[in-house]
Amino acid sequence: MSFGHIEKIGRRVIVLGGGNTAMDCCRTSRRLGGEDVKVIVRSGFDEMKASPWEKEDAIHEDIPILNFLVPKEFTHKDGKLTGVLFEEVAATFDEKGRRKLLPTGAPDQHYECDDVLVAVGQENAFPWIERDLGLEFDEWGMPKVDPVTFQSTRPGVFFGGDAAFGPKNIIWAVAQGHEAAVSIDRFCQGGDLTDRPPPMTNLVSQKMGIHEWSYDNDISNDQRFRVPLREKVEALKDVKIEVELGFDLKQGLAEAQRCLNCDVQTVFAEPLCIECDACVDICPVDCITFTDNGEEEDLRGRLKAPALNLDQALMVSAELKTGRVMVKDEDVCLHCGLCAERCPTGAWDMQRFTLEMSHASDVGGGACQAR
Amino acid sequence: MSGPLTLTNDFVVKFANVNGSGSASANAMFAKSVLRMGVPVAARNIFPSNIQGLPTWYEVRVTGAGHLGRRGGVDMMVAMNPQTWDKDLAEIEPGGYLFYDSTKPLPASKFRPDITVVGVPLTAMCNTRYSVPRERQLFKNTIYVGALAALLGIEIAVIEQLLAEQFAGKDRLIKANVEALHMGRDYVLENHGPLGLQVRRADGVGDRIYVEGNMAAGLGAVYGGATVCAWYPITPSTSLAEAFTEFCQEYRTDPETGKARYAIVQAEDEIASIGMVVGAGWNGARAFTATSGPGVSLMTEFIGLSYFAEIPAVIFDVQRGGPSTGMPTRTQQADLLGAAYASHGDTKHPMLLPQDPGECFEFGALAFDLADRLQTTIFVMLDLDIGMNEWLTEPFKWDDSRKLDRGKVMTHDELEAGREFGRYLEVDGDGIPYRTYPGVHPNKGAYFTRGTSRNPYARYSEEGSVYVDNVQRLLRKFDTAAQIVPGPVRRDAKKATRTGVIYFGSTTPAMHEALELLEAQGQHVDAMRVRAFPFSAEVYDFIAAHDRVFVVEQNRDAQLRTLIVNEGDVDPAKLIPVLHYDGTPITARFIVKEMAGLLGGAAPSPARKTVPEAAE
Amino acid sequence: MTYLAKPRLHHPSLVPNELGFTRRDYEGSVSTLCAGCGHDSISAAIIQACYELDLPPHRVAKLSGIGCSSKTPDYFLGASHGFNTVHGRMPSVLTGANLANRELIYLGVSGDGDSASIGFGQFAHAVRRGVNMTYIVENNGVYGLTKGQFSATSDKGSKSKKGVVNHDSAIDLVSVALQLGATFVARSFSGDKAQLVPLIKAALSHKGAAFIDTVSPCVQFNNHSGSTKSYDYVREHNESVNRLDVVSPRDPIHVDYAPGTTVQVTQHDGSVLSLHKLSAHYDPTDRIAAMSYLAQRQAAGEIVTGLLYVDPEANDLHEALETVDTPLNQLADQALIPGSGVLAKLNATLR
Ligand SMILES: Cc1ncc(C[n+]2csc(CCOP(=O)(O)OP(=O)(O)O)c2C)c(N)n1
Ligand code: SF4
Ligand code: SF4
Ligand code: SF4
Ligand SMILES: [Mg+2]
């Protein structure tokens, strides 16, 4: 479509699939002349792969999303598509808690249409790579790639992005490209590819004055702001017109204010702490506890607010003067810096964490160091 | 020398006693017996700061014409105190009378040739009749009342009736007293004739009542809806709190449960007293304290807080003289400035200035409405003269349809309905904001009370402009006060005049008598009695309408005059002070003498030689 | 201090109490005290105690005098009426407020300067009158707000930050309160919330004058060596006589200490004070013994903390005055004004 190969579509369109591709398909159909456009999905609404805001936008453009319908057959008359027949299913869970979609037994449903778009995404396929190059493929026809070096089984050939481990988003592709570049550099220099140079990290105190920080520590209580949209009639006229108008300066700032400053860390210095509790008292989200030390599981339950997210490690200090330890649950920390503002001795400090990814060349200032 | 005085229904009897001898109730009975004969009296205690042993006097002015001020001079001295004999004797007007206990013979040098002496051997009579020393002491008093009744023509049945009322239910006591009464009377009838001073039945009292200002004010507080009283004993205010206590016990005890609809705390000092009053006022109860000048001095920090935090409070200041040992048992009107501008920062407080016990009651009740409406401290300025002496005054009146006016209090329902609340927010131009009572609503209307460092919504602020706006609003509130406090009372001269006089409080009866005397001499003066501070426009109009205005008051520094000059931007030269401040109540004679001198006319020749005031 | 408003965001697992309030709903404005000031910890303990007691915030009236400590009522219970009165005079204002409405809960917060110096008299008299209140002195041994002068609770021989030695004997407010007949007397430490929070809860549910002396270090002027009110000194010399659990009338009593080591005291409102003895022979219902124990341990240089005395049968000022059950500020006109008929009778007796 982008390349102009397709310019129009039928009045009635059915889009099969529940991912972001399906959302693209249905909304594009609306712009190419589709008036009665539906998305019909096997799974339930909440399980659909599409991002919530994509679904929201589709519905906003008058596209109904019908769930729990499995396509059974395309119906046609006189060689012309007339519609799709669907079987209704429901989600059931087996004893292992796995979900299965089983027919409900309700009569099949028929939806008429002029066009069907099958939006089930893309698969990797490498039929064009000769199989005798020394490149090994797995049972699904995917190249075998080292997850650290991104090198294939044939030295000197590297994979990255969707080609390496299947579809993900572009951020992953960039990261993998970066790692692959390091490997390629090593390879060219004749070095060991598994010997990865570490990234450069740094912590810098943000304290400026008694209650002044060189980062913006005020916390906004706002929910995510909605991006303003163009009028629907306008937006549907032309597929090239941007639907989201973007934030204006004020809205943009307000949205940016919601940043939780995850790069600014709370850093604790045991010898300075006088155990006055000021940080405990001020912390809006009860991150900090002074208590007797113990096993992690036991500690997690004894904190001012229980630390329930097991993926998040606890920060436990060395033993303090009273024999207790300071335990911080990082999970909900707002990085507001109030603990450090209230700390009389500077035992808490707010320090900005900077990460400089490892570079292919350790000769600083290379072209890829965008600084 | 013109011989013994002959005066009917117009003379002064003074009793010289020893404090603690039980003479007070006998003397009061004497005064009341004259009243019961339909003849007005004005009686005054002159007593020391002492419980026993020091001299004390009781002065009864018998005044058929109804002049309730102190006259000055003594026509008859009942000299029961050897310690003050010489001084007491000297005070008697030429031609006057001396009544004394003749048990102990005294040399002629102890008497005066120009007076009539009546000796009654009181002690000897008592010793013959009574054996218990305390009885001898007490009945001696009753005996002299009986003797005086016979000398002055007071009907004995009237006194018997009074005794019956006083000791109602204690027949033995009535009998004993009546006996003593007759002992005195019989002795006189046998040994002396009636004197030139006579009480004759008249109809000059009407339905007026005879009561102390403190008691009236205490009653006023009950009618004003006061529920909390915190006080610290100090003469001459103590009897006000005590009267409130008694009235509450009588009228405010829940008939079903026997529980108190009031709380009275004798605090540890005046600071705590006013602190409790402020706390109770903040919390929506009507509260007051009764005190005198020294107490007001201690209270000033809280009075300022009440002013700025806008918390209703009522202070009854029964004025007396001086600090420390001072002149606690003497009267003065010398706390005006101290009360009006009490505390630090720019503060000023409304004051009510009752003229007599009748107004003590009226203003005593009104003060609580004003305090709630104006959300500030209201002073009711009594003085010892009004507070601790019984005065003939209009009977107490109450309109049963009257409601207590709680002022601007935002209710739960108003808050719930979403009405905007700012504790110090000007809403309708009168300078008075809304307040809420603590606990009123789960999530609306709560505020934090502090001094001045806050904005209209009671949130902390030290902004200069916020402060200025606030104190400007307080000035508007003070203007509102001037409109709702009792206005002045005018008493115009019979003839048009360019001379006026302003006075207030206990000066009133003496002033009125003085005006009559001046008028008799052809001196016409328009008069205005101010009844409250801040002064309403009428006061300044009155001054503007006259060339010169006397300001008569009982203090050294012309405090009322200062207030007028200060608040009304009045030319001081126009206001001529007439000041009386020796601790005794001001007299008509004094006022006339001072004013006549300044009016330029001849000083009126006093009816009799005036004993210098200072000698009293 | 901080000038940012504390974010309203709170931990997702905060549990609402019976009234549907989380602990955060009991907070007030953001504190303007020095970072690390003990007084802030006491505010936090008050917040915790009120939350745990399910107190409706608007039924609490909070009053204070003047001083850093006395500023704190602004920093907790934002939905309550508060009153920053004048220096040393909170007790009288609280007494008056209490007289006006016996139904509210009265919390007085004061400092050692406020209560042991300028307001010593008022402190004494409010306590001896048995005003139904919780009276907390945030005791730091100095006048914080006027920059660190010794206060009357400063121990003899202790040193000021500038090195000046205090030559005057200290006033021990706990001993004074015991002597004056306070019916609930405790001492605690701002740095020990496990001890302080139950004490505040117990005091708030006590009927009568409840006094808690809370040592509360002034990090600005009295947290150096040589001070006897510093975090370190107090921790080293703290001698706790018991640990308290307050069991509300609703909850089942559940004690997990060895038998014989726990005493239970039932208060007026039905709440049970379950006291785990740390000092074997200490009996918190024996006033005289408490006084002598205090004197002994004090002489040994210890700071005795815990619930030192409680009289569960205590009465309050309203009972002494026999006031009606209806709060005085809610009595209707006809309950207050005797009317014209009474005046007519009275007039007749005055003629
Ligand atoms: C009548 C009066 N005198 C003096 C002061 C000044 N002043 C303010 S706070 C304070 C001392 C407070 O000490 P404390 O009660 O111990 O409180 P802290 O600041 O230590 O918490 C003084 C003397 C005042 N506000 N009012
Ligand atoms: S930064 Fe804020 S949220 Fe994080 S621990 Fe400190 S006070 Fe708590
Ligand atoms: S505020 Fe600072 S000194 Fe106080 S307990 Fe927290 S880390 Fe320690
Ligand atoms: S001066 Fe002391 S008492 Fe005052 S806020 Fe600072 S640390 Fe606290
Ligand atoms: Mg202090």
mmCIF file of N, CA and C and ligand atoms in Angstrom, chain A residues 266 283-285 287-288 328 333-339 350, ligand 2:
data_model
loop_
_atom_site.group_PDB
_atom_site.id
_atom_site.type_symbol
_atom_site.label_atom_id
_atom_site.label_comp_id
_atom_site.label_asym_id
_atom_site.label_seq_id
_atom_site.Cartn_x
_atom_site.Cartn_y
_atom_site.Cartn_z
ATOM 1 N N THR A 266 18.932 6.048 44.617
ATOM 2 C CA THR A 266 19.118 6.350 46.033
ATOM 3 C C THR A 266 20.361 5.583 46.486
ATOM 4 N N CYS A 283 9.222 8.912 53.255
ATOM 5 C CA CYS A 283 9.073 8.187 51.989
ATOM 6 C C CYS A 283 7.592 7.955 51.680
ATOM 7 N N PRO A 284 7.130 8.508 50.571
ATOM 8 C CA PRO A 284 5.693 8.417 50.280
ATOM 9 C C PRO A 284 5.242 6.993 49.981
ATOM 10 N N VAL A 285 6.165 6.155 49.564
ATOM 11 C CA VAL A 285 5.745 4.817 49.148
ATOM 12 C C VAL A 285 6.351 3.726 50.030
ATOM 13 N N CYS A 287 9.328 2.757 51.057
ATOM 14 C CA CYS A 287 10.411 1.918 50.531
ATOM 15 C C CYS A 287 11.390 1.478 51.606
ATOM 16 N N ILE A 288 11.515 2.307 52.666
ATOM 17 C CA ILE A 288 12.674 2.142 53.552
ATOM 18 C C ILE A 288 12.258 1.576 54.906
ATOM 19 N N LYS A 328 15.934 -1.486 51.688
ATOM 20 C CA LYS A 328 15.119 -0.677 50.786
ATOM 21 C C LYS A 328 14.518 -1.557 49.697
ATOM 22 N N CYS A 333 9.912 2.737 44.297
ATOM 23 C CA CYS A 333 10.601 4.008 44.566
ATOM 24 C C CYS A 333 10.300 5.032 43.474
ATOM 25 N N LEU A 334 9.960 6.209 43.901
ATOM 26 C CA LEU A 334 9.601 7.274 42.959
ATOM 27 C C LEU A 334 10.810 8.123 42.572
ATOM 28 N N HIS A 335 11.927 7.878 43.212
ATOM 29 C CA HIS A 335 13.139 8.672 42.991
ATOM 30 C C HIS A 335 12.869 10.154 43.248
ATOM 31 N N CYS A 336 12.026 10.395 44.219
ATOM 32 C CA CYS A 336 11.634 11.772 44.509
ATOM 33 C C CYS A 336 12.692 12.498 45.333
ATOM 34 N N GLY A 337 13.592 11.730 45.935
ATOM 35 C CA GLY A 337 14.680 12.363 46.680
ATOM 36 C C GLY A 337 14.285 12.877 48.047
ATOM 37 N N LEU A 338 13.037 12.638 48.469
ATOM 38 C CA LEU A 338 12.628 13.177 49.769
ATOM 39 C C LEU A 338 13.424 12.532 50.900
ATOM 40 N N CYS A 339 13.751 11.251 50.757
ATOM 41 C CA CYS A 339 14.553 10.585 51.794
ATOM 42 C C CYS A 339 15.870 11.334 51.969
ATOM 43 N N MET A 350 21.084 11.208 46.290
ATOM 44 C CA MET A 350 20.478 10.889 45.010
ATOM 45 C C MET A 350 21.581 11.030 43.961
HETATM 46 S S1 SF4 D 2 13.478 8.487 46.486
HETATM 47 FE FE1 SF4 D 2 11.453 8.918 47.256
HETATM 48 S S2 SF4 D 2 10.362 7.053 46.907
HETATM 49 FE FE2 SF4 D 2 12.479 6.531 46.708
HETATM 50 S S3 SF4 D 2 13.112 5.840 48.700
HETATM 51 FE FE3 SF4 D 2 13.519 8.002 48.617
HETATM 52 S S4 SF4 D 2 11.717 8.940 49.441
HETATM 53 FE FE4 SF4 D 2 11.170 6.864 48.930
#
